[in-house]
Tab-separated table of N, CA, C and O in Angstrom:
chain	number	residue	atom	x	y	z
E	1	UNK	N	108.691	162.897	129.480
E	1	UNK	CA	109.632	162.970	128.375
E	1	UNK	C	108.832	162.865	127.070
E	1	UNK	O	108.225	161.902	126.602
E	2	UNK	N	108.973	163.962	126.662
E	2	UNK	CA	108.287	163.721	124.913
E	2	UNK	C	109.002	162.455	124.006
E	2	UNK	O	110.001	161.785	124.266
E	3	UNK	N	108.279	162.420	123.095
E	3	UNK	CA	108.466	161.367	121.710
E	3	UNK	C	109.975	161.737	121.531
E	3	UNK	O	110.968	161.102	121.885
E	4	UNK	N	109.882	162.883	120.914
E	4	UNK	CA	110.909	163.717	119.856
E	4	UNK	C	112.837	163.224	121.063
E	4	UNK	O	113.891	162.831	120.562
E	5	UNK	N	112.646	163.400	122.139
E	5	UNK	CA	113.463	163.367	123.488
E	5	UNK	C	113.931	161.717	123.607
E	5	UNK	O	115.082	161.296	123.487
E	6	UNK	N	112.719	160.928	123.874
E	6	UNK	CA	112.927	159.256	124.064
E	6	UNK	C	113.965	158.602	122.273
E	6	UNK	O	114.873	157.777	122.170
E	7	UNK	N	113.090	159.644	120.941
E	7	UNK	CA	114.266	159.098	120.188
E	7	UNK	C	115.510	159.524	120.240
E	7	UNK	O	116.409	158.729	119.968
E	8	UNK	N	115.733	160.515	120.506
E	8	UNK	CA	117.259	161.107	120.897
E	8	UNK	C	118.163	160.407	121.757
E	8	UNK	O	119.311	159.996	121.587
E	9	UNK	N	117.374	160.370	122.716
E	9	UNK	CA	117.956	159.293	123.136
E	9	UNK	C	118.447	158.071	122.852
E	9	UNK	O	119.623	157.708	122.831
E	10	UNK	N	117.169	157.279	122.572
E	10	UNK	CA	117.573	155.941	122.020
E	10	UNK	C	118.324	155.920	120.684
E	10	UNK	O	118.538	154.747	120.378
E	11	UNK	N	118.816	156.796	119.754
E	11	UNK	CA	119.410	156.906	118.493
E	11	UNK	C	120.948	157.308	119.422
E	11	UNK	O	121.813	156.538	119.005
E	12	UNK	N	121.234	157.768	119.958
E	12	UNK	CA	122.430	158.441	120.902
E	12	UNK	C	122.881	156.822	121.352
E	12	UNK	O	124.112	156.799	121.322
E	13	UNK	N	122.454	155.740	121.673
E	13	UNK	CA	122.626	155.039	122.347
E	13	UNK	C	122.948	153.781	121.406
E	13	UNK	O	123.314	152.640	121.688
E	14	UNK	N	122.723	154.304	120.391
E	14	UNK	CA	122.769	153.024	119.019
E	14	UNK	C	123.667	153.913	118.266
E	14	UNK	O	124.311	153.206	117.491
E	15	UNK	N	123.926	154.890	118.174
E	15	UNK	CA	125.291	155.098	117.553
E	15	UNK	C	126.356	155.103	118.656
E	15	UNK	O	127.513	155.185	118.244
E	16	UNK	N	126.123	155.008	120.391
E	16	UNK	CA	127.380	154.870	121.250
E	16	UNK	C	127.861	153.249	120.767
E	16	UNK	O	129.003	153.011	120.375
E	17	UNK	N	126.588	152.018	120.891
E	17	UNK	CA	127.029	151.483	120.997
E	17	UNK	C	127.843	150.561	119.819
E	17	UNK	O	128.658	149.670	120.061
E	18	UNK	N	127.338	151.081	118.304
E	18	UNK	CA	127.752	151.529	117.399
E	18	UNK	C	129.366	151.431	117.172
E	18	UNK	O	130.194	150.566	116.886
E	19	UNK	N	129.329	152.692	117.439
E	19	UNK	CA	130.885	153.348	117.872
E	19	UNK	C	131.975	152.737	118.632
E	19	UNK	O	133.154	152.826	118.290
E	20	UNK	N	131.606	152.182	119.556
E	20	UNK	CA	132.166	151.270	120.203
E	20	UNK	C	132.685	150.019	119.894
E	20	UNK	O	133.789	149.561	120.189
E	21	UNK	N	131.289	149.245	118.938
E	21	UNK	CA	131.993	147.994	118.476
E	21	UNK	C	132.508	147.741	117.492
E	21	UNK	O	132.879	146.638	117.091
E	22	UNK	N	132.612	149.126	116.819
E	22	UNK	CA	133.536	149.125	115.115
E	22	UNK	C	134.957	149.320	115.821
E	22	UNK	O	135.884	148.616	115.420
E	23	UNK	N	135.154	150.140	116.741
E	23	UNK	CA	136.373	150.879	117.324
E	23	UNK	C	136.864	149.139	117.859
E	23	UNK	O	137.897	148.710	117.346
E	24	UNK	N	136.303	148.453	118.602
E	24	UNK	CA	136.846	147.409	118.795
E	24	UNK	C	137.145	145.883	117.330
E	24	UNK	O	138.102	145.214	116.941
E	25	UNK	N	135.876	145.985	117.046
E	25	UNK	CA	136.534	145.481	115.354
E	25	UNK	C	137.699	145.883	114.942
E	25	UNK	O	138.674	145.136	114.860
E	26	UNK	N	137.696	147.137	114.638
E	26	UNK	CA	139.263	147.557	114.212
E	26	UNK	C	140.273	147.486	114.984
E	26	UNK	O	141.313	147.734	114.374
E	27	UNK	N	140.434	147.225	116.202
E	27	UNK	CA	141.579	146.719	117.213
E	27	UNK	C	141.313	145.256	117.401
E	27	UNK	O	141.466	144.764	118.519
E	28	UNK	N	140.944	144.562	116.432
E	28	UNK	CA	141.416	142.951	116.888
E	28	UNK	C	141.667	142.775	115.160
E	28	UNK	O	142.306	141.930	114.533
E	29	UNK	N	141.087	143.639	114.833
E	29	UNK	CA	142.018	143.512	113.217
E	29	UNK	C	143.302	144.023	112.931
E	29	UNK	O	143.979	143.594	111.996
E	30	UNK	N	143.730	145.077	113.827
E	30	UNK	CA	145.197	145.338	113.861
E	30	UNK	C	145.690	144.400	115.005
E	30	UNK	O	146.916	144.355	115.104
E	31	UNK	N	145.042	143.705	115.814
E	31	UNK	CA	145.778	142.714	116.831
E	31	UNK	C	146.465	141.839	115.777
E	31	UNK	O	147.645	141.540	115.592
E	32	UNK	N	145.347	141.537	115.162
E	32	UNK	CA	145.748	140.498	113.892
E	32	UNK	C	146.350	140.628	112.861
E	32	UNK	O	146.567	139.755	112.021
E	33	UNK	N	146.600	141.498	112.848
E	33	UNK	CA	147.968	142.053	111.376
E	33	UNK	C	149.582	142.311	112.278
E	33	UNK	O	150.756	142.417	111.922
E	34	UNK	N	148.817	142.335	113.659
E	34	UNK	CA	150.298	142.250	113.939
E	34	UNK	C	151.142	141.246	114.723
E	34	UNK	O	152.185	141.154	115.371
E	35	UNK	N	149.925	140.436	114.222
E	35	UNK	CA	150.056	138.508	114.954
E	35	UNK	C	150.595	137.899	113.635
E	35	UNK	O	151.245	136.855	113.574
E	36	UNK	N	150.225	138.729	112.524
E	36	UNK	CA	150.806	138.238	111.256
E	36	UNK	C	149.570	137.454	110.771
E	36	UNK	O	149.626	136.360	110.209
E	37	UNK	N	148.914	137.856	110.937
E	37	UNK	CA	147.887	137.181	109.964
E	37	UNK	C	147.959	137.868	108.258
E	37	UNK	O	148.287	139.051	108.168
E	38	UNK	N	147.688	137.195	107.145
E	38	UNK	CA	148.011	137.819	106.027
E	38	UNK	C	146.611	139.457	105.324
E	38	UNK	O	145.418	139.367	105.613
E	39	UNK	N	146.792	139.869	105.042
E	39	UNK	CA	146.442	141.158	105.159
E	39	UNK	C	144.742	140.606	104.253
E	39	UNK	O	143.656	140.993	104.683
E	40	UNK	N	144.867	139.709	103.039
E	40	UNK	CA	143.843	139.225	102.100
E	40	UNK	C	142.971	138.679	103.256
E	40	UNK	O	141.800	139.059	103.248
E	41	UNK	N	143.371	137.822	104.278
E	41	UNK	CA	142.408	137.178	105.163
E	41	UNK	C	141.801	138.383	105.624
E	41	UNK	O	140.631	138.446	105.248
E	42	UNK	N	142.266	139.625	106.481
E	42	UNK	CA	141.743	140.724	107.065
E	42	UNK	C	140.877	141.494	106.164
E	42	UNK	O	139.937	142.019	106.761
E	43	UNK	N	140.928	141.762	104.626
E	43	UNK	CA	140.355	142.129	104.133
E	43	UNK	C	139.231	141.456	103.796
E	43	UNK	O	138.356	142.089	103.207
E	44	UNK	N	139.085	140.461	104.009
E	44	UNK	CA	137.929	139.148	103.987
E	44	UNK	C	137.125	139.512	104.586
E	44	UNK	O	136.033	139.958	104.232
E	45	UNK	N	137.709	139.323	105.957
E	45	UNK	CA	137.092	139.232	107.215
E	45	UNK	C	135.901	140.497	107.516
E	45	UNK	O	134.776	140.187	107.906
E	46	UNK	N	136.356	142.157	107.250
E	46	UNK	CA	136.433	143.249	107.090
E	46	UNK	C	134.896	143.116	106.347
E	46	UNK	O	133.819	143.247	106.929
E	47	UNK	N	135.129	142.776	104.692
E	47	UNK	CA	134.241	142.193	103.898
E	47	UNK	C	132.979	141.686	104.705
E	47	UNK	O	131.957	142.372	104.680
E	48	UNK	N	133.010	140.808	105.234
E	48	UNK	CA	131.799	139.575	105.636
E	48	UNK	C	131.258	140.716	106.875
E	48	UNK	O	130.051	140.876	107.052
E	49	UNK	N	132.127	141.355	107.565
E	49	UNK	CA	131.652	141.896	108.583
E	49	UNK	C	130.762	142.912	108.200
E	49	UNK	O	129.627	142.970	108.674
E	50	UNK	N	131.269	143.869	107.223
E	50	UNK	CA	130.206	144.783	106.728
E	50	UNK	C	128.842	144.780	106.236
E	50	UNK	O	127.875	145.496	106.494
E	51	UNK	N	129.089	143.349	105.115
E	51	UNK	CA	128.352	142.350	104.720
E	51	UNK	C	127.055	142.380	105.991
E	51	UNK	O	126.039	143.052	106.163
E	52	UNK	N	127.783	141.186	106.774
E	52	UNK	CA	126.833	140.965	108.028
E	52	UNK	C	126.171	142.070	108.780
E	52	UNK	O	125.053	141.851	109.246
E	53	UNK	N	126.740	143.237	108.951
E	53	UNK	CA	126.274	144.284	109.323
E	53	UNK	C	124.595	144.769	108.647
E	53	UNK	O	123.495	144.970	109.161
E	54	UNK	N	125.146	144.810	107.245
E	54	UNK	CA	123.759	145.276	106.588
E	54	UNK	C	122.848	144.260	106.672
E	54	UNK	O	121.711	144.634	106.958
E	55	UNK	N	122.968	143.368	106.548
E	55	UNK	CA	122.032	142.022	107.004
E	55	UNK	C	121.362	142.228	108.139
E	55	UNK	O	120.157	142.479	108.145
E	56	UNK	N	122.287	142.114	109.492
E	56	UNK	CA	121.365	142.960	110.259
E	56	UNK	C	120.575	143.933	110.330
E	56	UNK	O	119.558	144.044	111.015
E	57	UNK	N	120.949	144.506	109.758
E	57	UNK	CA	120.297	146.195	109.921
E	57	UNK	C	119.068	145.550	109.622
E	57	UNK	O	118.145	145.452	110.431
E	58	UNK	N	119.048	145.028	108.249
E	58	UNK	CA	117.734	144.686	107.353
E	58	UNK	C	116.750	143.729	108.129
E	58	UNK	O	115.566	144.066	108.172
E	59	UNK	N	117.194	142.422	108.819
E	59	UNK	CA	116.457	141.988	109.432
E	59	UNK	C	116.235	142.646	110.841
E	59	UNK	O	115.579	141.874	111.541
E	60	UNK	N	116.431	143.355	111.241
E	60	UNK	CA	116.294	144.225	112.957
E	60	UNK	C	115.039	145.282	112.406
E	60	UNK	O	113.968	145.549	112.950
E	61	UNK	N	115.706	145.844	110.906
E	61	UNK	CA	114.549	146.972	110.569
E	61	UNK	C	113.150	146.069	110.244
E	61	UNK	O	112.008	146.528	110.278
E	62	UNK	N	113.514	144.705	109.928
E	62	UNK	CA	112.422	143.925	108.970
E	62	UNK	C	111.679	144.071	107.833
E	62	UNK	O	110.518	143.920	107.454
E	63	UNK	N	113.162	144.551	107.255
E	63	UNK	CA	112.722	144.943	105.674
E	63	UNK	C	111.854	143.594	105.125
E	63	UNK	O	111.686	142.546	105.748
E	64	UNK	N	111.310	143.962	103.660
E	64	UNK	CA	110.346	143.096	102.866
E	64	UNK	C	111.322	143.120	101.558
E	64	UNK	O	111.866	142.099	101.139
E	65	UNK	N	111.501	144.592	100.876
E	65	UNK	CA	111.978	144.629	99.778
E	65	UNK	C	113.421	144.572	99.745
E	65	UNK	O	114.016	144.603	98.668
């Protein structure tokens, strides 16, 4: 398997799994709007998550700057 093939792969496999756990984020955030949670908390929540997201990214990539 070439270089060019092993990243295709492995990029295919980080946007499945990706894909997957936003799709489930967003179904426990409509679980929760329709448990009645108030909509400002969800938009919080939403917030910190994205937040946290790029955080990761940054420490996984091991940014400096």
């Amino acid at each position: 398997m070439t270089p060019a093939q092993r990243f295709s792969r492995r990029i295919g496999r980080f946007y499945l799994w990706f894909t997957g756990c936003f799709a489930a984020f967003l179904m426990a955030l409509a679980l929760l709007e329709i448990e009645g949670m108030p909509r400002v908390w969800i938009g919080y929540m939403f917030m910190v998550a994205t937040i946290g997201l790029y955080a990761a990214i940054g420490v996984i990539c091991r940014t400096s700057n």
